[in-house]
């Protein structure tokens, strides 16, 4: 009789594990804003260190990150107007 109780326990245990894994495997639906907010809030020291090392070892990755930030700001591929540029003379600053 005790063999049947033990067998029933293991069957229930395996069934419970399979049901639990099925529930945990469902993907969580989130918007891009939620994902970005969670990623910014949950940045770890290890993740930051790996990103810094990746930026040093792979310069293209660092350039890509700056390009993505510029696109988000809306300043990507826009010419910066510089006071020292050609045709931009500031007459008031001359001491002649």
mmCIF file with all atom_site columns, C-alpha atoms in Angstrom:
data_model
loop_
_atom_site.group_PDB
_atom_site.id
_atom_site.type_symbol
_atom_site.label_atom_id
_atom_site.label_alt_id
_atom_site.label_comp_id
_atom_site.label_asym_id
_atom_site.label_entity_id
_atom_site.label_seq_id
_atom_site.pdbx_PDB_ins_code
_atom_site.Cartn_x
_atom_site.Cartn_y
_atom_site.Cartn_z
_atom_site.occupancy
_atom_site.B_iso_or_equiv
_atom_site.pdbx_formal_charge
_atom_site.auth_seq_id
_atom_site.auth_comp_id
_atom_site.auth_asym_id
_atom_site.auth_atom_id
_atom_site.pdbx_PDB_model_num
ATOM 1  C CA . UNK A 1 1  ? 0.000  0.000  0.000   1.00 0.00 ? 1  UNK A CA 1
ATOM 2  C CA . UNK A 1 2  ? 2.819  2.415  0.807   1.00 0.00 ? 2  UNK A CA 1
ATOM 3  C CA . UNK A 1 3  ? 4.200  1.895  -2.712  1.00 0.00 ? 3  UNK A CA 1
ATOM 4  C CA . UNK A 1 4  ? 0.979  3.307  -4.189  1.00 0.00 ? 4  UNK A CA 1
ATOM 5  C CA . UNK A 1 5  ? 1.121  6.330  -1.895  1.00 0.00 ? 5  UNK A CA 1
ATOM 6  C CA . UNK A 1 6  ? 4.713  7.048  -2.903  1.00 0.00 ? 6  UNK A CA 1
ATOM 7  C CA . UNK A 1 7  ? 3.902  6.580  -6.595  1.00 0.00 ? 7  UNK A CA 1
ATOM 8  C CA . UNK A 1 8  ? 0.887  8.920  -6.265  1.00 0.00 ? 8  UNK A CA 1
ATOM 9  C CA . UNK A 1 9  ? 3.071  11.520 -4.545  1.00 0.00 ? 9  UNK A CA 1
ATOM 10 C CA . UNK A 1 10 ? 5.631  11.472 -7.368  1.00 0.00 ? 10 UNK A CA 1
ATOM 11 C CA . UNK A 1 11 ? 2.923  11.625 -10.042 1.00 0.00 ? 11 UNK A CA 1
ATOM 12 C CA . UNK A 1 12 ? 1.354  14.654 -8.341  1.00 0.00 ? 12 UNK A CA 1
ATOM 13 C CA . UNK A 1 13 ? 4.778  16.241 -7.923  1.00 0.00 ? 13 UNK A CA 1
ATOM 14 C CA . UNK A 1 14 ? 5.639  15.840 -11.618 1.00 0.00 ? 14 UNK A CA 1
ATOM 15 C CA . UNK A 1 15 ? 2.189  17.086 -12.633 1.00 0.00 ? 15 UNK A CA 1
ATOM 16 C CA . UNK A 1 16 ? 2.569  20.149 -10.392 1.00 0.00 ? 16 UNK A CA 1
ATOM 17 C CA . UNK A 1 17 ? 6.025  20.925 -11.821 1.00 0.00 ? 17 UNK A CA 1
ATOM 18 C CA . UNK A 1 18 ? 4.721  20.693 -15.400 1.00 0.00 ? 18 UNK A CA 1
ATOM 19 C CA . UNK A 1 19 ? 1.740  22.963 -14.651 1.00 0.00 ? 19 UNK A CA 1
ATOM 20 C CA . UNK A 1 20 ? 3.993  25.442 -12.862 1.00 0.00 ? 20 UNK A CA 1
ATOM 21 C CA . UNK A 1 21 ? 6.449  25.551 -15.777 1.00 0.00 ? 21 UNK A CA 1
ATOM 22 C CA . UNK A 1 22 ? 3.566  26.035 -18.215 1.00 0.00 ? 22 UNK A CA 1
ATOM 23 C CA . UNK A 1 23 ? 2.300  29.016 -16.200 1.00 0.00 ? 23 UNK A CA 1
ATOM 24 C CA . UNK A 1 24 ? 5.782  30.542 -15.911 1.00 0.00 ? 24 UNK A CA 1
ATOM 25 C CA . UNK A 1 25 ? 6.499  30.137 -19.627 1.00 0.00 ? 25 UNK A CA 1
ATOM 26 C CA . UNK A 1 26 ? 3.709  32.478 -20.734 1.00 0.00 ? 26 UNK A CA 1
ATOM 27 C CA . UNK A 1 27 ? 5.240  35.652 -22.206 1.00 0.00 ? 27 UNK A CA 1
ATOM 28 C CA . UNK A 1 28 ? 4.481  38.901 -20.427 1.00 0.00 ? 28 UNK A CA 1
ATOM 29 C CA . UNK A 1 29 ? 3.053  41.517 -22.777 1.00 0.00 ? 29 UNK A CA 1
ATOM 30 C CA . UNK A 1 30 ? 4.478  45.006 -22.240 1.00 0.00 ? 30 UNK A CA 1
ATOM 31 C CA . UNK A 1 31 ? 4.737  48.173 -24.289 1.00 0.00 ? 31 UNK A CA 1
ATOM 32 C CA . UNK A 1 32 ? 7.995  49.734 -25.400 1.00 0.00 ? 32 UNK A CA 1
ATOM 33 C CA . UNK A 1 33 ? 7.648  52.469 -22.786 1.00 0.00 ? 33 UNK A CA 1
ATOM 34 C CA . UNK A 1 34 ? 7.236  49.937 -19.981 1.00 0.00 ? 34 UNK A CA 1
ATOM 35 C CA . UNK A 1 35 ? 10.246 47.972 -21.210 1.00 0.00 ? 35 UNK A CA 1
ATOM 36 C CA . UNK A 1 36 ? 12.463 51.073 -21.423 1.00 0.00 ? 36 UNK A CA 1
ATOM 37 C CA . UNK A 1 37 ? 11.358 52.229 -17.971 1.00 0.00 ? 37 UNK A CA 1
ATOM 38 C CA . UNK A 1 38 ? 12.044 48.835 -16.403 1.00 0.00 ? 38 UNK A CA 1
ATOM 39 C CA . UNK A 1 39 ? 15.405 48.563 -18.134 1.00 0.00 ? 39 UNK A CA 1
ATOM 40 C CA . UNK A 1 40 ? 16.429 52.005 -16.887 1.00 0.00 ? 40 UNK A CA 1
ATOM 41 C CA . UNK A 1 41 ? 15.268 51.317 -13.322 1.00 0.00 ? 41 UNK A CA 1
ATOM 42 C CA . UNK A 1 42 ? 16.826 47.871 -13.081 1.00 0.00 ? 42 UNK A CA 1
ATOM 43 C CA . UNK A 1 43 ? 20.289 48.602 -14.435 1.00 0.00 ? 43 UNK A CA 1
ATOM 44 C CA . UNK A 1 44 ? 22.783 46.608 -12.409 1.00 0.00 ? 44 UNK A CA 1
ATOM 45 C CA . UNK A 1 45 ? 26.436 47.229 -11.697 1.00 0.00 ? 45 UNK A CA 1
ATOM 46 C CA . UNK A 1 46 ? 27.406 44.075 -13.585 1.00 0.00 ? 46 UNK A CA 1
ATOM 47 C CA . UNK A 1 47 ? 25.368 45.111 -16.639 1.00 0.00 ? 47 UNK A CA 1
ATOM 48 C CA . UNK A 1 48 ? 26.869 48.587 -16.623 1.00 0.00 ? 48 UNK A CA 1
ATOM 49 C CA . UNK A 1 49 ? 30.373 47.151 -16.382 1.00 0.00 ? 49 UNK A CA 1
ATOM 50 C CA . UNK A 1 50 ? 29.788 44.775 -19.277 1.00 0.00 ? 50 UNK A CA 1
ATOM 51 C CA . UNK A 1 51 ? 28.425 47.634 -21.389 1.00 0.00 ? 51 UNK A CA 1
ATOM 52 C CA . UNK A 1 52 ? 31.492 49.751 -20.606 1.00 0.00 ? 52 UNK A CA 1
ATOM 53 C CA . UNK A 1 53 ? 33.868 46.932 -21.537 1.00 0.00 ? 53 UNK A CA 1
ATOM 54 C CA . UNK A 1 54 ? 31.887 46.277 -24.703 1.00 0.00 ? 54 UNK A CA 1
ATOM 55 C CA . UNK A 1 55 ? 32.159 49.968 -25.616 1.00 0.00 ? 55 UNK A CA 1
ATOM 56 C CA . UNK A 1 56 ? 35.941 49.878 -25.196 1.00 0.00 ? 56 UNK A CA 1
ATOM 57 C CA . UNK A 1 57 ? 36.450 46.625 -27.095 1.00 0.00 ? 57 UNK A CA 1
ATOM 58 C CA . UNK A 1 58 ? 33.903 47.354 -29.815 1.00 0.00 ? 58 UNK A CA 1
ATOM 59 C CA . UNK A 1 59 ? 33.965 51.049 -30.846 1.00 0.00 ? 59 UNK A CA 1
ATOM 60 C CA . UNK A 1 60 ? 31.247 50.514 -33.464 1.00 0.00 ? 60 UNK A CA 1
ATOM 61 C CA . UNK A 1 61 ? 28.864 49.537 -30.677 1.00 0.00 ? 61 UNK A CA 1
ATOM 62 C CA . UNK A 1 62 ? 29.579 52.767 -28.805 1.00 0.00 ? 62 UNK A CA 1
ATOM 63 C CA . UNK A 1 63 ? 29.061 54.800 -31.981 1.00 0.00 ? 63 UNK A CA 1
ATOM 64 C CA . UNK A 1 64 ? 25.777 53.004 -32.565 1.00 0.00 ? 64 UNK A CA 1
ATOM 65 C CA . UNK A 1 65 ? 24.561 53.832 -29.057 1.00 0.00 ? 65 UNK A CA 1
ATOM 66 C CA . UNK A 1 66 ? 25.371 57.522 -29.532 1.00 0.00 ? 66 UNK A CA 1
ATOM 67 C CA . UNK A 1 67 ? 23.603 57.470 -32.903 1.00 0.00 ? 67 UNK A CA 1
ATOM 68 C CA . UNK A 1 68 ? 20.490 55.948 -31.313 1.00 0.00 ? 68 UNK A CA 1
ATOM 69 C CA . UNK A 1 69 ? 20.517 58.615 -28.596 1.00 0.00 ? 69 UNK A CA 1
ATOM 70 C CA . UNK A 1 70 ? 20.884 61.357 -31.234 1.00 0.00 ? 70 UNK A CA 1
ATOM 71 C CA . UNK A 1 71 ? 17.978 59.945 -33.235 1.00 0.00 ? 71 UNK A CA 1
ATOM 72 C CA . UNK A 1 72 ? 15.816 59.945 -30.088 1.00 0.00 ? 72 UNK A CA 1
ATOM 73 C CA . UNK A 1 73 ? 16.764 63.586 -29.441 1.00 0.00 ? 73 UNK A CA 1
ATOM 74 C CA . UNK A 1 74 ? 16.198 64.503 -33.086 1.00 0.00 ? 74 UNK A CA 1
ATOM 75 C CA . UNK A 1 75 ? 19.717 65.810 -33.661 1.00 0.00 ? 75 UNK A CA 1
ATOM 76 C CA . UNK A 1 76 ? 21.094 63.015 -35.860 1.00 0.00 ? 76 UNK A CA 1
ATOM 77 C CA . UNK A 1 77 ? 22.698 64.217 -39.134 1.00 0.00 ? 77 UNK A CA 1
ATOM 78 C CA . UNK A 1 78 ? 21.838 67.858 -38.467 1.00 0.00 ? 78 UNK A CA 1
ATOM 79 C CA . UNK A 1 79 ? 24.508 70.452 -39.048 1.00 0.00 ? 79 UNK A CA 1
ATOM 80 C CA . UNK A 1 80 ? 25.526 72.374 -35.993 1.00 0.00 ? 80 UNK A CA 1
ATOM 81 C CA . UNK A 1 81 ? 25.690 76.098 -36.503 1.00 0.00 ? 81 UNK A CA 1
ATOM 82 C CA . UNK A 1 82 ? 29.014 77.197 -35.157 1.00 0.00 ? 82 UNK A CA 1
ATOM 83 C CA . UNK A 1 83 ? 30.028 80.793 -34.457 1.00 0.00 ? 83 UNK A CA 1
ATOM 84 C CA . UNK A 1 84 ? 33.425 80.076 -36.023 1.00 0.00 ? 84 UNK A CA 1
ATOM 85 C CA . UNK A 1 85 ? 31.981 78.604 -39.220 1.00 0.00 ? 85 UNK A CA 1
ATOM 86 C CA . UNK A 1 86 ? 32.401 80.089 -42.696 1.00 0.00 ? 86 UNK A CA 1
ATOM 87 C CA . UNK A 1 87 ? 30.129 83.036 -43.277 1.00 0.00 ? 87 UNK A CA 1
ATOM 88 C CA . UNK A 1 88 ? 29.258 83.458 -39.620 1.00 0.00 ? 88 UNK A CA 1
ATOM 89 C CA . UNK A 1 89 ? 31.129 86.565 -38.615 1.00 0.00 ? 89 UNK A CA 1
ATOM 90 C CA . UNK A 1 90 ? 30.325 88.268 -35.378 1.00 0.00 ? 90 UNK A CA 1
ATOM 91 C CA . UNK A 1 91 ? 31.127 91.937 -35.965 1.00 0.00 ? 91 UNK A CA 1
ATOM 92 C CA . UNK A 1 92 ? 30.444 93.044 -32.409 1.00 0.00 ? 92 UNK A CA 1
ATOM 93 C CA . UNK A 1 93 ? 33.326 90.990 -30.968 1.00 0.00 ? 93 UNK A CA 1
ATOM 94 C CA . UNK A 1 94 ? 36.022 92.625 -33.119 1.00 0.00 ? 94 UNK A CA 1
ATOM 95 C CA . UNK A 1 95 ? 38.212 95.072 -31.207 1.00 0.00 ? 95 UNK A CA 1
ATOM 96 C CA . UNK A 1 96 ? 39.606 96.910 -34.306 1.00 0.00 ? 96 UNK A CA 1
#
